[in-house]
Tab-separated table of C-alpha atoms in Angstrom:
chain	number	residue	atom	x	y	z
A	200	UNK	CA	123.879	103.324	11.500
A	201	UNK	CA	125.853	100.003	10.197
A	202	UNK	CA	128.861	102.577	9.386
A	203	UNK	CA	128.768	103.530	13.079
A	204	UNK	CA	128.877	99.887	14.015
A	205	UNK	CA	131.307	98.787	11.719
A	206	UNK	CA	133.599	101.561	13.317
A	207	UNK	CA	132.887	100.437	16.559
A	208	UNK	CA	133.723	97.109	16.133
A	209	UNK	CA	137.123	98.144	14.517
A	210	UNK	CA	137.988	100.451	17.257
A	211	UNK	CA	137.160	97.339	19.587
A	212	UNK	CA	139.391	94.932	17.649
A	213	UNK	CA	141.969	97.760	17.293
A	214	UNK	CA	142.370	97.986	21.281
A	215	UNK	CA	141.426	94.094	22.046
A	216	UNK	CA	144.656	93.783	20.094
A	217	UNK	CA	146.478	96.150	21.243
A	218	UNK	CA	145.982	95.098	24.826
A	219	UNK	CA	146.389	91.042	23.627
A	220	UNK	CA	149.963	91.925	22.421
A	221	UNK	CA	150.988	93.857	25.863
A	222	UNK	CA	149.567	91.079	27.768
A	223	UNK	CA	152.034	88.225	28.878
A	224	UNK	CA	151.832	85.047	28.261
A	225	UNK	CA	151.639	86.564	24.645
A	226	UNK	CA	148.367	84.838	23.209
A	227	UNK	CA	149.843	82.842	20.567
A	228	UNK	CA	147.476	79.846	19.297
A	229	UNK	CA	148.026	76.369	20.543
A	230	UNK	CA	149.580	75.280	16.724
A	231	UNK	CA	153.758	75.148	16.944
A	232	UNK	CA	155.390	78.310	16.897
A	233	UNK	CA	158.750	79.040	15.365
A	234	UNK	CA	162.161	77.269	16.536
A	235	UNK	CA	163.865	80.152	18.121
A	236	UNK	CA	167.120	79.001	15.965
A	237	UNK	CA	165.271	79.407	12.773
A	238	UNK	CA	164.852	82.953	13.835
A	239	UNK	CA	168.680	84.022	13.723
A	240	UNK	CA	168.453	87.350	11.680
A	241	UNK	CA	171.759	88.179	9.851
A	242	UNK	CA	171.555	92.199	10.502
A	243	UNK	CA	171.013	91.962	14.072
A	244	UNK	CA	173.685	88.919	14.505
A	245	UNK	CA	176.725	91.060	12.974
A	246	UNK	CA	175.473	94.529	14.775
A	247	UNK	CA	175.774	92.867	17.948
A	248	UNK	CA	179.094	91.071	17.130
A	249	UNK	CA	180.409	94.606	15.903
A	250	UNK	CA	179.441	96.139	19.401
A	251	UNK	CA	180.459	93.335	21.639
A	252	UNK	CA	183.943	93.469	19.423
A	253	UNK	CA	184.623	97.414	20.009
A	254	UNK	CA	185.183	96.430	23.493
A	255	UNK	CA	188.997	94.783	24.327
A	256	UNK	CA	188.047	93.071	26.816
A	257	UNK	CA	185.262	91.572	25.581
A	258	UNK	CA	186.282	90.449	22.312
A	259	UNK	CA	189.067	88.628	24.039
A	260	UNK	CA	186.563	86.659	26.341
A	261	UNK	CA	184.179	85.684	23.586
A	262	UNK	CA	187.398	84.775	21.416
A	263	UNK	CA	188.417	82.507	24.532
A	264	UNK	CA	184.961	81.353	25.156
A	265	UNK	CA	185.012	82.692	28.048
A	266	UNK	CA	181.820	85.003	27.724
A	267	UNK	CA	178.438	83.945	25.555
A	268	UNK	CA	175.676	86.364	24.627
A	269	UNK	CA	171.910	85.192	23.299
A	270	UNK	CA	169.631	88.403	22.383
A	271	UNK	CA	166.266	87.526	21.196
A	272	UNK	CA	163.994	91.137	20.002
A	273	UNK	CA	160.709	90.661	20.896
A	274	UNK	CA	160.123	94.449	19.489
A	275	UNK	CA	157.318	92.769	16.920
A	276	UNK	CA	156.462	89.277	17.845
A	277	UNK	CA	155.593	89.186	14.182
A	278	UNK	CA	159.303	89.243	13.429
A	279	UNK	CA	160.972	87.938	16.373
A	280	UNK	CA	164.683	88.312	16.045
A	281	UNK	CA	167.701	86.146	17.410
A	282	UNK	CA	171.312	86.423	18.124
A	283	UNK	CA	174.156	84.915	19.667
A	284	UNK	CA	177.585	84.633	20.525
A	285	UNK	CA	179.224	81.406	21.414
A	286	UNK	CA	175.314	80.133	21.719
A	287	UNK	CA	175.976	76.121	21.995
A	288	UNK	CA	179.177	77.019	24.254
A	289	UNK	CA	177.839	75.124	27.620
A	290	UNK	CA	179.148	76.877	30.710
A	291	UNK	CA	179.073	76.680	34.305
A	292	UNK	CA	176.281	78.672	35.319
A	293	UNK	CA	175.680	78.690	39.122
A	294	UNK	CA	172.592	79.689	39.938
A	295	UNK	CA	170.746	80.753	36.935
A	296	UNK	CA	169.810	77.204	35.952
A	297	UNK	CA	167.128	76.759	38.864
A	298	UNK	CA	164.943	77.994	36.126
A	299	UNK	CA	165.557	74.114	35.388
A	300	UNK	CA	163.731	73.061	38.586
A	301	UNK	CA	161.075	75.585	38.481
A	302	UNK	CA	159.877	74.015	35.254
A	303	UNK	CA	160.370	70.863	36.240
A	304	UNK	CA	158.043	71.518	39.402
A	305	UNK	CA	155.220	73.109	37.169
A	306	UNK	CA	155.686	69.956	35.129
A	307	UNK	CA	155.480	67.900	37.782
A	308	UNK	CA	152.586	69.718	39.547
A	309	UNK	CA	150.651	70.092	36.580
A	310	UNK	CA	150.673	66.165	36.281
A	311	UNK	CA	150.086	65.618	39.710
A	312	UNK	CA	153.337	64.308	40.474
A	313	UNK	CA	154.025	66.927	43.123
A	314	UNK	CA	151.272	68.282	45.301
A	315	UNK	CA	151.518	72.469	45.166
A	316	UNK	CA	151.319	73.309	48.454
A	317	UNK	CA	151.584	76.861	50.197
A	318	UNK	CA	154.778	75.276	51.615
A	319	UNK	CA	156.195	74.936	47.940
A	320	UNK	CA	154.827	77.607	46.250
A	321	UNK	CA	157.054	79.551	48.642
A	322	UNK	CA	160.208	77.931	47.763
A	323	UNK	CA	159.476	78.240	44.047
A	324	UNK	CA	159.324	82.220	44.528
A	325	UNK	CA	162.501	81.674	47.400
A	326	UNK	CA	164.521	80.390	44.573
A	327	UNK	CA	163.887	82.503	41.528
A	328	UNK	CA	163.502	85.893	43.533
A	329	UNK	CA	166.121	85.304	46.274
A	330	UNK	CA	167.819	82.688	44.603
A	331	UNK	CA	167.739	81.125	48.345
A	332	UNK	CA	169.758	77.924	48.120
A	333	UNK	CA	167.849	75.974	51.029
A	334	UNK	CA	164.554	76.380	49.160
A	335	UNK	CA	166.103	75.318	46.102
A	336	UNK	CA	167.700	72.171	47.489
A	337	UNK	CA	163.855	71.681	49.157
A	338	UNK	CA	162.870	71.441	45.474
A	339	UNK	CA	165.548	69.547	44.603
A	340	UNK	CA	164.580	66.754	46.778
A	341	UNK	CA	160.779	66.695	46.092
A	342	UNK	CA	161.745	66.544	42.399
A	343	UNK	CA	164.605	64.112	42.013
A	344	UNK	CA	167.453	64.233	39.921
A	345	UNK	CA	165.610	62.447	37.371
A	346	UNK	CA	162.637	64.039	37.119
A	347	UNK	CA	164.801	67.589	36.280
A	348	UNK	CA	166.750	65.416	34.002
A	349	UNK	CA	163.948	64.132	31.750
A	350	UNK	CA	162.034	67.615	31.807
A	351	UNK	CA	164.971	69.076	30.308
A	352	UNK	CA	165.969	66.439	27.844
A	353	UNK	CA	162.246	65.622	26.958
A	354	UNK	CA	161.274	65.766	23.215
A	355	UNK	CA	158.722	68.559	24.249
A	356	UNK	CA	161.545	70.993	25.539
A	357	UNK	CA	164.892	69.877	24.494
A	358	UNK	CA	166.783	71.989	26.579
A	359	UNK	CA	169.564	69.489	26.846
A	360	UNK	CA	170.785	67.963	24.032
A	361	UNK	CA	174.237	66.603	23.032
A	362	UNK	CA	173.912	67.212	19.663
A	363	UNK	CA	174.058	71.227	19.971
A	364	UNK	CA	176.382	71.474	23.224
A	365	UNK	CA	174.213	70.351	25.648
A	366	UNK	CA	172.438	73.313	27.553
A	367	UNK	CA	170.438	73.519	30.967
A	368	UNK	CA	171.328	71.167	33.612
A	369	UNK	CA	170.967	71.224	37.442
A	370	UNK	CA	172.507	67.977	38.855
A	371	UNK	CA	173.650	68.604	42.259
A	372	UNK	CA	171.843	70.309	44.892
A	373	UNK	CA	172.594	73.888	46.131
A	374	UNK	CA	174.582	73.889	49.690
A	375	UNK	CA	176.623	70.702	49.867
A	376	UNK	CA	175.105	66.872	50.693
A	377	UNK	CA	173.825	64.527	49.242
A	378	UNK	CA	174.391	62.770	45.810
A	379	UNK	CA	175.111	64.539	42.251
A	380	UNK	CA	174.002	63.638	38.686
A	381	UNK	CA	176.482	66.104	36.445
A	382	UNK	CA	175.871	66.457	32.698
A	383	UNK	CA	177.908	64.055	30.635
A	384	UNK	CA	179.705	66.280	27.758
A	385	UNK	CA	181.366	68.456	30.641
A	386	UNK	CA	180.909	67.178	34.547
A	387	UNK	CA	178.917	69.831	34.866
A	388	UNK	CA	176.564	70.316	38.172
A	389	UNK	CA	174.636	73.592	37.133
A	390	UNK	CA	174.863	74.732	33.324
A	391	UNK	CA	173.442	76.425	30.555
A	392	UNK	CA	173.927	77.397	27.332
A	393	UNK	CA	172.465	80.901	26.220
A	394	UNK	CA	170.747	79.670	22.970
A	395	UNK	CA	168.878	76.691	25.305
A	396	UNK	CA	168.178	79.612	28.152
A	397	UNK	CA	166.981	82.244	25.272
A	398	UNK	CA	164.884	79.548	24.264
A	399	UNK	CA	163.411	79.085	27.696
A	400	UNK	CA	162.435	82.632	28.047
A	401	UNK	CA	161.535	82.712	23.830
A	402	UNK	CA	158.790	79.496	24.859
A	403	UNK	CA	157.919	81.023	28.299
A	404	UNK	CA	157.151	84.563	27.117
A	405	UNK	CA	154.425	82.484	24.576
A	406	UNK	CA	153.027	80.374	27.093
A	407	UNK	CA	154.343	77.211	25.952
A	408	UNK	CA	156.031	76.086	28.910
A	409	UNK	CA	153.967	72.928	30.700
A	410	UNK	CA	150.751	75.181	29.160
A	411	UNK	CA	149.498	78.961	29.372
A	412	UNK	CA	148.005	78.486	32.838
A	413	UNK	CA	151.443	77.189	34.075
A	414	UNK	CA	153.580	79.292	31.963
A	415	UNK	CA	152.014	82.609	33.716
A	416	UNK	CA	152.202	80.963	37.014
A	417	UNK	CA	156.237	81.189	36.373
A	418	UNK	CA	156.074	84.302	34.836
A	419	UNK	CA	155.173	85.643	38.257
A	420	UNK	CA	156.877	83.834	40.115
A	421	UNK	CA	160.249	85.578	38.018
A	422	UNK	CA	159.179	88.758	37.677
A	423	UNK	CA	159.928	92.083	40.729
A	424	UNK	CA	163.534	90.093	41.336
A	425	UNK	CA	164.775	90.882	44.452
A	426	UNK	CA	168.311	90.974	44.268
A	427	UNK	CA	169.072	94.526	42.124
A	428	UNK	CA	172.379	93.463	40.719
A	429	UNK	CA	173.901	92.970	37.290
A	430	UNK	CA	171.474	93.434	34.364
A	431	UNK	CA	168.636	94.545	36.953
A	432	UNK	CA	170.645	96.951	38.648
A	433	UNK	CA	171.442	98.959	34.787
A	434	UNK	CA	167.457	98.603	34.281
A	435	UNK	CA	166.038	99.712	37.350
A	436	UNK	CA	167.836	103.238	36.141
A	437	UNK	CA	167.428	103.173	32.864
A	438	UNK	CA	163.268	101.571	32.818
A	439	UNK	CA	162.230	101.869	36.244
A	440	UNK	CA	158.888	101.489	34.423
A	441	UNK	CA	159.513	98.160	32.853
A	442	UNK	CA	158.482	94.933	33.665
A	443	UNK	CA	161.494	92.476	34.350
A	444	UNK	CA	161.253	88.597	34.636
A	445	UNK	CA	164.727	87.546	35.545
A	446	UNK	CA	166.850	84.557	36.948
A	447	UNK	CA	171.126	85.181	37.807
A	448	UNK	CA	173.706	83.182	39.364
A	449	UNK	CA	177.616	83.947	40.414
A	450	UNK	CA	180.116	81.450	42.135
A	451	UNK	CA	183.904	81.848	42.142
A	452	UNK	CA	184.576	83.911	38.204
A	453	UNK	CA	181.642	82.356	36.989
A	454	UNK	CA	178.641	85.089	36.734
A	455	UNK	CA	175.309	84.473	34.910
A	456	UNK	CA	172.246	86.683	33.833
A	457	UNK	CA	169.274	86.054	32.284
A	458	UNK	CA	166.062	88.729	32.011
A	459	UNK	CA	162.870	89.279	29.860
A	460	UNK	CA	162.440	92.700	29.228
A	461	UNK	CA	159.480	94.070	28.657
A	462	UNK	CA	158.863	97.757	28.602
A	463	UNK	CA	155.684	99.560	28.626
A	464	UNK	CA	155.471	100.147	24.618
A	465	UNK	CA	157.152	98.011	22.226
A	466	UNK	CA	160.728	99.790	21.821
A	467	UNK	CA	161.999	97.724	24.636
A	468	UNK	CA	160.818	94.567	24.473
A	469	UNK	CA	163.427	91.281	24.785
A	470	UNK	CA	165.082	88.588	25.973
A	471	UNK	CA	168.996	88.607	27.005
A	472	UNK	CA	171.451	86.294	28.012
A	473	UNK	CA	175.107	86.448	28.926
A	474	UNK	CA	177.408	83.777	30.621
A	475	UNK	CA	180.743	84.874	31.920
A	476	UNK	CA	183.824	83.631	32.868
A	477	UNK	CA	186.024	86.146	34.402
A	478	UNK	CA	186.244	87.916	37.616
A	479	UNK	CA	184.450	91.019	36.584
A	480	UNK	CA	181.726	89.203	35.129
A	481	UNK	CA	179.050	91.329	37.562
A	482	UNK	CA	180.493	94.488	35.950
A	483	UNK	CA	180.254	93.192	32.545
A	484	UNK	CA	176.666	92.205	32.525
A	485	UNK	CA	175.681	95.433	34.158
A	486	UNK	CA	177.922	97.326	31.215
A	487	UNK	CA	176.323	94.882	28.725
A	488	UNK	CA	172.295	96.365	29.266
A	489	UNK	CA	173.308	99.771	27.416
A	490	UNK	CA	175.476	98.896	24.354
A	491	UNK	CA	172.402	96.053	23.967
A	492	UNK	CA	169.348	98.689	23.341
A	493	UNK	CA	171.805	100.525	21.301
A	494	UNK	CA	172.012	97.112	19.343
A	495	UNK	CA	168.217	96.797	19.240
A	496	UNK	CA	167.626	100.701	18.206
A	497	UNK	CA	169.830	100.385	14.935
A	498	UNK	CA	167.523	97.511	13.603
């Protein structure tokens, strides 16, 4: 009788675990997990520099810094794995950094600074899944310049900081008007860097953004993107089974991706990044999905 129970309760902590792990926020404890940065694994850094280098083209924009890559494997979140190419290299980044503004919303609502209303849960999902710029600019103006500011340079987050390039900013709202409040290392109005956006997704994915409750509130909002281009458009072919949280942007030869991957067993499970300068910067990140697994399958 007690072996039967004892082998009932392992089969129960076997699957509790099993399902824990596939469930998202991943249900890490409240004590500090790892800096992303002190995760940067050797192997995995020079595969992905030797495949990003066996394309021309490529090479010559990350040797121009005109093209920045941040791959974090979140195959094991035992041994979480990061990369990157031209990581601290701040760029313009359109539209991807209203991830800026939806965490400084949860921020704010979660301290009652904002009131979450049906109106503004709406323009949350408007701007992450459309990337609609009037909803965004809505936010905008609830939030303040400031209050995006201080979320992203606050001691909690960090996600701008001079010292390593500076990193996610959204200073000027989307669609023309009003005033602006650009980053000071480059005049920026929307950037990123993809080590600080890698990190976003790296802190989201573990429910550390605002808290759990708030982190999963973002996860859905970001996940089913609407708009199938660039990495999504590779992935809807390749894992139409997949789960995809995802935030782009594109103005002028500026394009800008940024997805959490996570597949329905653990052989295709992480975060990418990629910030482009060029005009075929939508081709690129769609070309970038495949010779990225290929990365992940050799470690």
């Amino acid at each position: 009788m007690k072996t039967k129970l004892f082998f009932l309760a392992l089969v129960t902590l076997l699957v509790t675990n099993s399902f824990a792990q596939d469930e998202l926020p991943l249900p890490t404890s409240d004590g500090r997990i790892a800096l992303l940065t002190s995760l940067v694994d050797n192997n995995l850094q020079k595969t992905l520099e030797k495949e990003i280098n066996s394309n021309p083209l490529w090479k010559t924009l990350i040797n121009q810094k005109k093209m920045a890559i941040g791959l974090v494997d979140l195959r094991d979140t035992n041994n979480v794995k990061f990369a990157r190419l031209n990581g601290n290299h701040m760029m313009y980044a359109a539209s991807l950094p209203k991830i800026a503004v939806l965490l400084a919303a949860m921020d704010a609502i979660d301290k009652k600074e904002l009131i979450e209303t049906k109106d503004i849960r709406k323009d949350m999902r408007l701007m992450i899944s459309k990337s609609n710029n009037q909803a965004t600019t809505r936010m905008i103006d609830r939030l303040g310049y400031d209050k995006i500011e201080a979320v992203m340079r606050s001691p909690k987050y960090k996600f701008y900081d001079e010292n390593f390039g500076g990193g996610l900013w959204v200073g000027k709202r989307y669609g023309g008007g009003g005033n602006t409040n650009r980053e000071p290392l480059k005049n920026l109005s929307h950037a990123a860097t993809v080590t600080q956006v890698c990190r976003y997704y790296y802190l989201l994915a573990n429910g550390k953004l605002v808290n759990r409750k708030r982190s999963k509130q973002m996860l859905d909002i970001m996940e089913n993107p609407e708009l199938h281009h660039k990495f999504v458009n590779t992935l809807d072919k390749i894992a139409p089974e997949a789960r995809i949280f995802r935030k782009s942007g594109s103005w002028k030869n500026y394009h800008s991706d940024s997805v959490l991957v996570w597949g329905k067993d653990d052989n295709r499970r992480y975060i990418l990044v990629a910030l482009i300068e060029d005009s075929a910067g939508e081709q690129i990140i769609r070309d970038l999905i495949k010779p990225i697994e290929k990365v992940l399958r050799t470690q």
